[in-house]
Coordinates of C-alpha atoms (C1' of nucleotides) in Angstrom, one line a residue:
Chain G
X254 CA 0.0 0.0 0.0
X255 CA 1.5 3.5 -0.9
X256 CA 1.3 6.5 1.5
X257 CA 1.2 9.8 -0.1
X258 CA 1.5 12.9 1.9
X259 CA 0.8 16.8 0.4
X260 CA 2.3 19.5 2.2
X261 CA 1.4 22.9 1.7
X262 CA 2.1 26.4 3.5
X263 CA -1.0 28.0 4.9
X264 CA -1.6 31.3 3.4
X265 CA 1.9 31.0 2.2
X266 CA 2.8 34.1 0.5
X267 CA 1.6 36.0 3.7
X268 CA 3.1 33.6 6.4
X269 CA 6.3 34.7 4.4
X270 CA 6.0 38.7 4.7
X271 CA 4.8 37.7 8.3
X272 CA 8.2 35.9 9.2
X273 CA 10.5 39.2 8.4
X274 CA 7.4 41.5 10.2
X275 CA 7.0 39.5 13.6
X276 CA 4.8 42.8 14.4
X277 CA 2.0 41.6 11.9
X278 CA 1.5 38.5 13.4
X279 CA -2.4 37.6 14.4
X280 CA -2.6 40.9 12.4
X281 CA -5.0 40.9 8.4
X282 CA -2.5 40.4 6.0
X283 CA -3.5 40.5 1.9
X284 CA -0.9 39.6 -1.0
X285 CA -1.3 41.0 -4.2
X286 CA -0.6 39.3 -7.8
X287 CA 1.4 40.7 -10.3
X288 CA 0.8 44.0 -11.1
X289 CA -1.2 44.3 -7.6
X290 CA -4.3 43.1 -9.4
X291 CA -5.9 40.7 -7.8
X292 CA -5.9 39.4 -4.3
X293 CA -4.0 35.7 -4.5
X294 CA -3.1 35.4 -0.4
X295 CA -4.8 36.5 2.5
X296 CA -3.8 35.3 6.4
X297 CA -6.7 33.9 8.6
X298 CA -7.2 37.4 9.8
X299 CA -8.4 38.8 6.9
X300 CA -10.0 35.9 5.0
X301 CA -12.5 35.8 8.5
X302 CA -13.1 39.9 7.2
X303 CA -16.3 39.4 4.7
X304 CA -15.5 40.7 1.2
X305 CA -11.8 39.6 1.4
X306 CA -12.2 37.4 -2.1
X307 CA -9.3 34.8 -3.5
X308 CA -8.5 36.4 -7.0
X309 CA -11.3 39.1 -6.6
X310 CA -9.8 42.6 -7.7
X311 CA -8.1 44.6 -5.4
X312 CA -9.5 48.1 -6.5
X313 CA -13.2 46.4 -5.0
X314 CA -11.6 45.7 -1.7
X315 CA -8.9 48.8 -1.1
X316 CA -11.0 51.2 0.9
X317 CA -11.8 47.8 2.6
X318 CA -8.5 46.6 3.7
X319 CA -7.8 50.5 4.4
X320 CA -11.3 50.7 7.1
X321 CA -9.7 47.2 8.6
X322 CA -6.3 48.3 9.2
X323 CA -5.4 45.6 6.5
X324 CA -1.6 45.6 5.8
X325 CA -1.7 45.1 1.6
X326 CA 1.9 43.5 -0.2
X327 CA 2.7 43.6 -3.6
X328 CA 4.0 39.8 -4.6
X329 CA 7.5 39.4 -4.2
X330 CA 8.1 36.5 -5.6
X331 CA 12.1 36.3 -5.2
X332 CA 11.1 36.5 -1.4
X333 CA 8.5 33.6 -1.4
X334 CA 10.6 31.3 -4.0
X335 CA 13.7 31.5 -2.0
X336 CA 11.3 30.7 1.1
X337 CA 9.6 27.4 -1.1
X338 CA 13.3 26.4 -2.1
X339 CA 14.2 26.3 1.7
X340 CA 11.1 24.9 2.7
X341 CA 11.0 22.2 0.2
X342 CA 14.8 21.5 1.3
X343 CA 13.5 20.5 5.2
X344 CA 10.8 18.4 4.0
X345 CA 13.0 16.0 1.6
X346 CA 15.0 15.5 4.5
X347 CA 12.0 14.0 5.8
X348 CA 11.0 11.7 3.1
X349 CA 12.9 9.6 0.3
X350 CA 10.8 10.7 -2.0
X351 CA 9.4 14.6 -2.9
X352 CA 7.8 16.3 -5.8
X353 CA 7.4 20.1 -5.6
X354 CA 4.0 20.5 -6.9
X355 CA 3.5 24.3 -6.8
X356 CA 5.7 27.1 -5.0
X357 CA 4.0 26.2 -1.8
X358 CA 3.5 22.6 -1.6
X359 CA 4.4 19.1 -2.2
X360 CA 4.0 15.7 -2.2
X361 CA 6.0 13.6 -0.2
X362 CA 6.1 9.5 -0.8
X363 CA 5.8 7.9 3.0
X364 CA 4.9 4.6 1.5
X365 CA 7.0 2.2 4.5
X366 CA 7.0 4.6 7.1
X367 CA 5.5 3.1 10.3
X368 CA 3.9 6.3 11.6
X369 CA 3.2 8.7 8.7
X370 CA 0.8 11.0 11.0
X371 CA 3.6 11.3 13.2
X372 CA 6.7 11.9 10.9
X373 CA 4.3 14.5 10.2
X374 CA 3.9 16.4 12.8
X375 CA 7.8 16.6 13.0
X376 CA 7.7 17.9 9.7
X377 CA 5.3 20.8 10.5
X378 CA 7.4 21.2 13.4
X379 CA 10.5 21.2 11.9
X380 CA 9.3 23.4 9.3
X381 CA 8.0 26.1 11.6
X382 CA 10.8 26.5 14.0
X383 CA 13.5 26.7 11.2
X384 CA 12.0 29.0 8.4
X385 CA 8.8 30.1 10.6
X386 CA 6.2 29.1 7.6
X387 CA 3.2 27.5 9.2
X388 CA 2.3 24.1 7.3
X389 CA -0.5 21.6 7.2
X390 CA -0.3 17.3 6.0
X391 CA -2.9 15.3 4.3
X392 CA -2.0 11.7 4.2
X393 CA -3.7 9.0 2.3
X394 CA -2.9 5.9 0.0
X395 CA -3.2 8.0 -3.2
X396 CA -2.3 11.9 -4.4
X397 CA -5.9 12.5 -4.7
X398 CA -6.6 11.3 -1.1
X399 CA -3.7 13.4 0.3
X400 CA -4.7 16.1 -1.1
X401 CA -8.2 15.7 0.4
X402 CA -6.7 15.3 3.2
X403 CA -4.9 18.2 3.6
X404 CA -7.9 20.1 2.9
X405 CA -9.6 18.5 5.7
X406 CA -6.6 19.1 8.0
X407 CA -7.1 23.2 7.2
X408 CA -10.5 23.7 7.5
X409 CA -13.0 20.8 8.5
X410 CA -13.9 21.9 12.4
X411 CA -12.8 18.9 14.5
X412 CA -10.1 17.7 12.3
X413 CA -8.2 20.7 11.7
X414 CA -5.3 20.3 13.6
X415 CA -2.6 20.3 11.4
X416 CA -2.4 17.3 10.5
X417 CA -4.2 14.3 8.5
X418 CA -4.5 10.7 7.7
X419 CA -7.8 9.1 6.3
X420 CA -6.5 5.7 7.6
X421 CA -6.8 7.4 11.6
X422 CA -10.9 6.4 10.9
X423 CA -13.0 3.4 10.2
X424 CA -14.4 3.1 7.0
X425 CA -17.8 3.9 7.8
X426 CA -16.3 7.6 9.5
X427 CA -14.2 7.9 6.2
X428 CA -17.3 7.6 4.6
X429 CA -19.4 10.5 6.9
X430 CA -16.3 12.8 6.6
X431 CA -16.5 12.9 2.8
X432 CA -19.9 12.7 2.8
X433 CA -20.1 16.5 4.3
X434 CA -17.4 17.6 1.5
X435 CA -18.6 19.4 -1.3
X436 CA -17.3 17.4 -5.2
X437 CA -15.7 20.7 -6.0
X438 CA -13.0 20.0 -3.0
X439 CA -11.9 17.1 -5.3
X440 CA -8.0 18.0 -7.1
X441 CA -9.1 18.2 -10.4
X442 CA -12.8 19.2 -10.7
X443 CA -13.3 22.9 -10.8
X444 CA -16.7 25.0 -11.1
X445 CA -17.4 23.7 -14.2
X446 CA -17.1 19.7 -13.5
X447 CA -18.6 20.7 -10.6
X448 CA -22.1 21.8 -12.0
X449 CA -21.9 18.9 -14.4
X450 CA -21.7 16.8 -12.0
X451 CA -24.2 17.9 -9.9
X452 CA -26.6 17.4 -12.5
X453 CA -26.2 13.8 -12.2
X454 CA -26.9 13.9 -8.9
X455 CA -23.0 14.0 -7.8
X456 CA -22.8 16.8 -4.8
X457 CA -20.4 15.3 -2.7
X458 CA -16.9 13.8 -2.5
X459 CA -18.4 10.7 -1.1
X460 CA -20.8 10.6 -4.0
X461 CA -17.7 10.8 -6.6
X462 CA -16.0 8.2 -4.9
X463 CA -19.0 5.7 -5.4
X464 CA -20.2 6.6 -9.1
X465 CA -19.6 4.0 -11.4
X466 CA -16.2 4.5 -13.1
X467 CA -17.7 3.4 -16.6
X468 CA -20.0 5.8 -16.7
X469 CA -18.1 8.6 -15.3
X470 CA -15.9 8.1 -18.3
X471 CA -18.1 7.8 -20.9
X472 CA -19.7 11.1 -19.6
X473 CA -16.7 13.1 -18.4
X474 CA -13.3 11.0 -19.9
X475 CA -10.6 9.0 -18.4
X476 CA -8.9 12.3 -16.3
X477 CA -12.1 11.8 -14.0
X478 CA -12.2 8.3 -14.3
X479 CA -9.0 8.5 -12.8
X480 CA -9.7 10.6 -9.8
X481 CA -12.5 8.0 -9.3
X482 CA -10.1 5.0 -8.4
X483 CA -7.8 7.3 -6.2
X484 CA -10.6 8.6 -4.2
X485 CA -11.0 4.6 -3.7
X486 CA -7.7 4.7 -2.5
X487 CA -6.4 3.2 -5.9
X488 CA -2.9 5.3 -6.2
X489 CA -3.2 6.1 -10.7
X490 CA -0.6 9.2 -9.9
X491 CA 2.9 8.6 -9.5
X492 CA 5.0 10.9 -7.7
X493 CA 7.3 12.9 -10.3
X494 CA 10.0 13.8 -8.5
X495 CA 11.8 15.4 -11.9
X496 CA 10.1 18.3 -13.2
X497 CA 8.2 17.4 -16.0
X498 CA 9.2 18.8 -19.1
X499 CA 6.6 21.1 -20.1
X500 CA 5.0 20.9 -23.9
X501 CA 4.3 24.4 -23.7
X502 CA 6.1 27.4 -22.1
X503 CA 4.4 30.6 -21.5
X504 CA 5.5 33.8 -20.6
X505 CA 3.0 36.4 -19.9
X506 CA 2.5 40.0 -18.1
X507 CA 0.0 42.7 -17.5
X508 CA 1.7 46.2 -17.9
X509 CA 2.1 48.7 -15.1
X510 CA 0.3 51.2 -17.4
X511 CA -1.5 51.0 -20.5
X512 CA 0.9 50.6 -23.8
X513 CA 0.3 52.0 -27.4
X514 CA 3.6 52.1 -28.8
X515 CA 5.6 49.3 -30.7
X516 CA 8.9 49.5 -29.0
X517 CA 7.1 49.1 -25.4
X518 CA 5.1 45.9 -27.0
X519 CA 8.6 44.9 -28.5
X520 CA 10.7 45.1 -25.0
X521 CA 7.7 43.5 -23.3
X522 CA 7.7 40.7 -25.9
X523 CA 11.5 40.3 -26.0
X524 CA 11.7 40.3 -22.5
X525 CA 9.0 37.5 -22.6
X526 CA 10.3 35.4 -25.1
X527 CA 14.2 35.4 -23.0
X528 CA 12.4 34.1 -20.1
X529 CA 10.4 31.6 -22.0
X530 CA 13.7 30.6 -23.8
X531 CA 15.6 29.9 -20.2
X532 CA 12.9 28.4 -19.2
X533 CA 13.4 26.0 -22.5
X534 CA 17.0 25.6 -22.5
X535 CA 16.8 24.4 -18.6
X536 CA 14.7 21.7 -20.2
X537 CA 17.2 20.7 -22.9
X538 CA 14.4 21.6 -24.9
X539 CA 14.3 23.5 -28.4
X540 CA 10.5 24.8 -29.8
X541 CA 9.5 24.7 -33.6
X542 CA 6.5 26.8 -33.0
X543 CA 6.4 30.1 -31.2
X544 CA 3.2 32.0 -30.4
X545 CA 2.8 35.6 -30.1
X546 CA 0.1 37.7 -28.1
X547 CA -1.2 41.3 -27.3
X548 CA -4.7 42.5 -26.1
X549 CA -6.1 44.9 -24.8
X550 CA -8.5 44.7 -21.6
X551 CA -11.0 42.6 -21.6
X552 CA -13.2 44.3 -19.4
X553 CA -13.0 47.5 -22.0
X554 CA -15.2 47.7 -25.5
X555 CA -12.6 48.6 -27.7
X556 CA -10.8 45.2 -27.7
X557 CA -8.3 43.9 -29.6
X558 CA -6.7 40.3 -29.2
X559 CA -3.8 39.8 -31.3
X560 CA -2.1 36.6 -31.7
X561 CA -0.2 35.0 -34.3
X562 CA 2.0 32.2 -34.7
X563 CA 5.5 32.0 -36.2
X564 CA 7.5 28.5 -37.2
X565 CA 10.7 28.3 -37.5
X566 CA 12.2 27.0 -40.4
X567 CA 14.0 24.3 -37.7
X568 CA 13.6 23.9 -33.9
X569 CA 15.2 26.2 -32.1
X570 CA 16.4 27.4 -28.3
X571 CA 18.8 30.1 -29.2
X572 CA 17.9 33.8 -27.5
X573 CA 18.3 35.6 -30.6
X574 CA 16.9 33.1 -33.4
X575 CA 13.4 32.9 -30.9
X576 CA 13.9 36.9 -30.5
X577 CA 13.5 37.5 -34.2
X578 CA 11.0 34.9 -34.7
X579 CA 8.8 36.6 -31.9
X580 CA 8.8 39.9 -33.3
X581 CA 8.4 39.4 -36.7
X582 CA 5.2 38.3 -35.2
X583 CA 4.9 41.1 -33.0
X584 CA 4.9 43.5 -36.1
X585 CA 2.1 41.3 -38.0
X586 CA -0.2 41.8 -35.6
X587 CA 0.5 45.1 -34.3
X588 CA -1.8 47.8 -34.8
X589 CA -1.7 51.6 -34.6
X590 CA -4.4 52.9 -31.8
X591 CA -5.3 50.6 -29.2
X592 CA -4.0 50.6 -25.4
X593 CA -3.1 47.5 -25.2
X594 CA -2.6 45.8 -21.7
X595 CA -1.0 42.4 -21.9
X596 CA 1.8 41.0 -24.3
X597 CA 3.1 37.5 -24.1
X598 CA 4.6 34.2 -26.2
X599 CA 4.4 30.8 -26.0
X600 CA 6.2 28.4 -27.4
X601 CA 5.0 25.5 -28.9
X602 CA 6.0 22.3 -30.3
X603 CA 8.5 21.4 -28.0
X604 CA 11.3 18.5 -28.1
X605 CA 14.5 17.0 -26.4
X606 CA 17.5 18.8 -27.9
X607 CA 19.2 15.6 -28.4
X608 CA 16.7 14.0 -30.7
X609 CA 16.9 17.3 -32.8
X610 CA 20.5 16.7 -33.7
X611 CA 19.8 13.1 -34.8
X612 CA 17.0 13.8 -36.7
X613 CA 17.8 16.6 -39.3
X614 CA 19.9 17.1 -42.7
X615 CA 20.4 20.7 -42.5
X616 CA 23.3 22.7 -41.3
X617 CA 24.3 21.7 -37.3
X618 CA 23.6 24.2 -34.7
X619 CA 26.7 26.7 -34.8
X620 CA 28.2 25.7 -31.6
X621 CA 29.8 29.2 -31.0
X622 CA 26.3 30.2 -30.5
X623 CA 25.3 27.0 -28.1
X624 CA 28.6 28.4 -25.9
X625 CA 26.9 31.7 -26.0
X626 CA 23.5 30.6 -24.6
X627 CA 24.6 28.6 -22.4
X628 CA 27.2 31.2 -20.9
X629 CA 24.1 33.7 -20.9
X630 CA 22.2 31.7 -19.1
X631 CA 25.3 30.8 -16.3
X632 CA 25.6 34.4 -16.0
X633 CA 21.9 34.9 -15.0
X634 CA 21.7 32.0 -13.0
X635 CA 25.0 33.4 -10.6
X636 CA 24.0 37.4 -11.0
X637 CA 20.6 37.3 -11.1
X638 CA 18.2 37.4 -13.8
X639 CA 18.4 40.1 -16.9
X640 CA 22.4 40.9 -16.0
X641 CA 23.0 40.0 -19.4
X642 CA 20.1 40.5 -22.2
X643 CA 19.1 40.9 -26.0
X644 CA 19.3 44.9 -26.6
X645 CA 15.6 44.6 -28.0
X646 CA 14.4 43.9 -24.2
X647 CA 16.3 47.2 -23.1
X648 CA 14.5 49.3 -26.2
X649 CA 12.4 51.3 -23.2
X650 CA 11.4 50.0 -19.7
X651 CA 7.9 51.6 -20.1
X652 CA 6.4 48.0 -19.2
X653 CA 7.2 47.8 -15.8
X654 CA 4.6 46.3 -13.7
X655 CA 2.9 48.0 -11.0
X656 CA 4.3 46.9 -7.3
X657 CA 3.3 49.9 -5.5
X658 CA 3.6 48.1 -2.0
X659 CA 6.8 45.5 -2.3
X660 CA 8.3 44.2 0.9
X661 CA 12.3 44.4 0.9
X662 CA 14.1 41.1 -0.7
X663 CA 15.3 39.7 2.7
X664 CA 16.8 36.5 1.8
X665 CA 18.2 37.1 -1.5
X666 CA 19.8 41.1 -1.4
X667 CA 22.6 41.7 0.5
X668 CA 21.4 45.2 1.0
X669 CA 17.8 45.1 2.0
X670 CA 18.4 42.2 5.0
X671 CA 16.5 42.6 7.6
X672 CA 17.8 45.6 10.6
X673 CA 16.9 44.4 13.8
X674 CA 16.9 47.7 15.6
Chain D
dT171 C1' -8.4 58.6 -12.7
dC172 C1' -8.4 54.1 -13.0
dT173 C1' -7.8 49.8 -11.7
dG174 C1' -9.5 42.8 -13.1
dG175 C1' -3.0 37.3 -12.6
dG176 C1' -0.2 33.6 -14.7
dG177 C1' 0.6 29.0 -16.5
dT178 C1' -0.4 24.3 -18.3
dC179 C1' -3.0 20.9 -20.6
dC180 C1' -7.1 19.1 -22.9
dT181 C1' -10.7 18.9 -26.3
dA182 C1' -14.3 20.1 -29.5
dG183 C1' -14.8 21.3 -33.9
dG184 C1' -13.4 23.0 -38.4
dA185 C1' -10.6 22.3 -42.6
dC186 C1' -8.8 19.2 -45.5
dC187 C1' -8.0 14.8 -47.7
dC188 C1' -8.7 10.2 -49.4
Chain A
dT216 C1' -35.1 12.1 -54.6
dC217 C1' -32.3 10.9 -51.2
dT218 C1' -28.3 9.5 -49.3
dG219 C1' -23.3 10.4 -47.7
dG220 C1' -17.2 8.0 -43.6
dG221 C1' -13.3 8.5 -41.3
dG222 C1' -8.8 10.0 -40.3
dT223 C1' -5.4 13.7 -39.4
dC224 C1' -4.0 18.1 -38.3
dC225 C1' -4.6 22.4 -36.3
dT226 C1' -6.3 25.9 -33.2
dA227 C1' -9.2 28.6 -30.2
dG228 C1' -11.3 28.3 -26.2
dG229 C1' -12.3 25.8 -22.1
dA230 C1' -11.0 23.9 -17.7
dC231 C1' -8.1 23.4 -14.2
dC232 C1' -4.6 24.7 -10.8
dC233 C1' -2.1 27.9 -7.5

DNA sequence: TCTGGGGTCCTAGGACCC
DNA sequence: TCTGGGGTCCTAGGACCC
């Protein structure tokens, strides 16, 4: 029997400001996306205030926060990833087996381990006295069920003490417990499924976990299918401890202000398509397709969506071929006029390096240029992101998002570490 | 004054061909 | 007058996640 344990940090973008701001603690706490437009963290404090919406905008909630005495943060994301990268380091000590699932969670295989519910409570911890990140642990004998778990652990009244393990009850209390949660707590069925799903009479976790698998996939496809025999406790999900290699790679932003002019759209984009193409050479990976996008807002009535796609006359992860490619597409679908309040590329079409080289008749990659990329990217990695870059992403820095409230980078800048007076 | 995130994968449906 | 398939490729939009 596998055991399968998620970890996640509770409100973890705002337990991190909260470490380097011991004043704030047990105070309403609200992180702000990119671009400080939605809401995408709130602490306990000011998710109990009514109004305080995940991903609602901010604008609807500012005077709000401001009549609350909320404190508001713009995301600072080098701050929470160097927080994940520490906090995932003291849970793999834990466990012989981890795969970081998002920047604040993971799974963790305990398949073997004679106590799970109790390894996990050292983890939590462990966890909170080194790095001061509050966590919770779902256990159970598939993703799915761990998962489930862990939501159960956060907020069910009576069980949400941190930590826990389906197997702690009898069937029958397994049963009543998912019985009172709601299908759309399921990993991997959303608002949509959720309605669907209803209509056939499927309200409640316990419900999905008894439908009949064949007709769950004949209405709704394997994926659900799937999530039927893990909430059975049949493990379908392995644990990928490698990343996986993505088959897409997007790279996307919201401007601080509004943008009519080409050069802004073209440092946006350039910038874009560098990190994209890091992103695809840490991969070994080289793309044949490469997508191109700008759009106005959707909320106005003037939009425009722009997007086009550009192929490459062979697969490519070199800055400067996938910089040219990208704004040759830029320029076919720019027009004169509209304020436009997004760019972004994706790339498409995406295979190992390796095979690449195998495969094809034409000319071989100039290897002058491999040494080039790959010294670019070395650079980057040691002096921090953009120290060395295309001239076409330094055209104007017009496109600068909007982080009007930004705590200091603590753990990653020498010169903004935190003064204890 | 105005403000509304970012990323990945899946799938339905159209175009085209035999 | 009425009937008339199936596969592949592509893409936009949908759905999900955090």
């Amino acid at each position: 029997m596998k055991t399968f344990a998620l970890v996640d940090g509770n409100n973890f973008y705002a337990s991190c400001e909260r470490v380097f701001r011991p004043d704030l603690a047990d105070k309403p706490i609200v992180v702000l996306s990119n671009n400080d437009g939605c809401v995408v963290a709130a602490s306990a404090e000011a998710k109990a205030l009514p109004g305080i919406q995940m991903f609602g905008p901010f604008f609807e909630i500012a005077g709000l926060c401001r009549r609350h005495g909320v404190t508001v943060f713009s995301s600072n994301y080098a701050l929470y990833g160097d927080m994940s990268r520490r906090m995932m380091a003291i849970l793999a000590e834990h466990a012989p087996g981890q795969e970081v699932y998002s920047i604040d969670e993971c799974f963790l295989d305990l398949s073997g381990v004679a106590e799970p519910e109790a390894l996990a409570r050292r983890m939590r911890d462990s966890v909170q006295r080194r790095i001061g990140i509050p966590t919770c642990v779902g256990i159970g004998s598939s993703k799915t069920l761990a998962k489930l778990a862990n939501h159960v652990a956060k907020r069910v009244p009576g069980w949400d003490d941190g930590v826990f393990d389906w197997r702690r009850l009898a069937e029958a209390d397994r049963d009543a417990l998912m019985a009172g949660l709601p299908v759309g707590k399921v990993w991997g069925v959303g608002r949509k499924l959720a309605d669907r799903l209803r209509e056939w009479r499927i309200d409640t976790a316990l419900q999905l976990k008894e439908a009949d698998p064949r007709r769950i996939r004949q209405g709704f496809g394997v994926t659900l299918e799937r999530t039927v025999a893990e909430l059975n406790g049949v493990s379908c999900l392995e644990l990928d401890e490698a990343a996986p290699e993505r088959q897409q790679i997007i790279s996307s932003r919201s401007f601080g202000e509004k943008a009519c002019d080409f050069n802004v759209l073209a440092a946006a984009v350039s910038h874009h398509i560098a990190t994209a193409g890091e992103k695809l050479r840490a991969q070994r990976g080289v793309a044949r397709l490469i997508g191109v996008g700008i759009r106005t807002s959707p909320f106005g009535d003037d939009g425009y969506n722009g997007y086009t796609v550009v192929p490459l006359p062979q697969p490519s992860d070199d800055a400067m071929t996938l910089t040219r490619a990208a704004l040759a597409g830029l320029r076919a679908i720019y027009r004169r006029g509209p304020r436009y309040q997004k760019a972004g590329v994706v790339l498409m079409e995406i295979s190992p390096r390796e095979r690449l080289q195998a495969d094809l008749f034409g000319p071989a990659p100039d290897p002058r240029r491999q040494r080039l990329m790959r010294t670019m990217d070395a650079i980057n990695q040691t002096f921090g992101r953009g120290c060395v870059k295309l001239a076409s992403e330094a055209l104007t820095p017009d496109w600068e998002m909007r982080q009007d409230v930004r705590s200091p980078c603590y753990t990653t800048r020498l010169d903004q570490l935190l003064e204890i007076a």
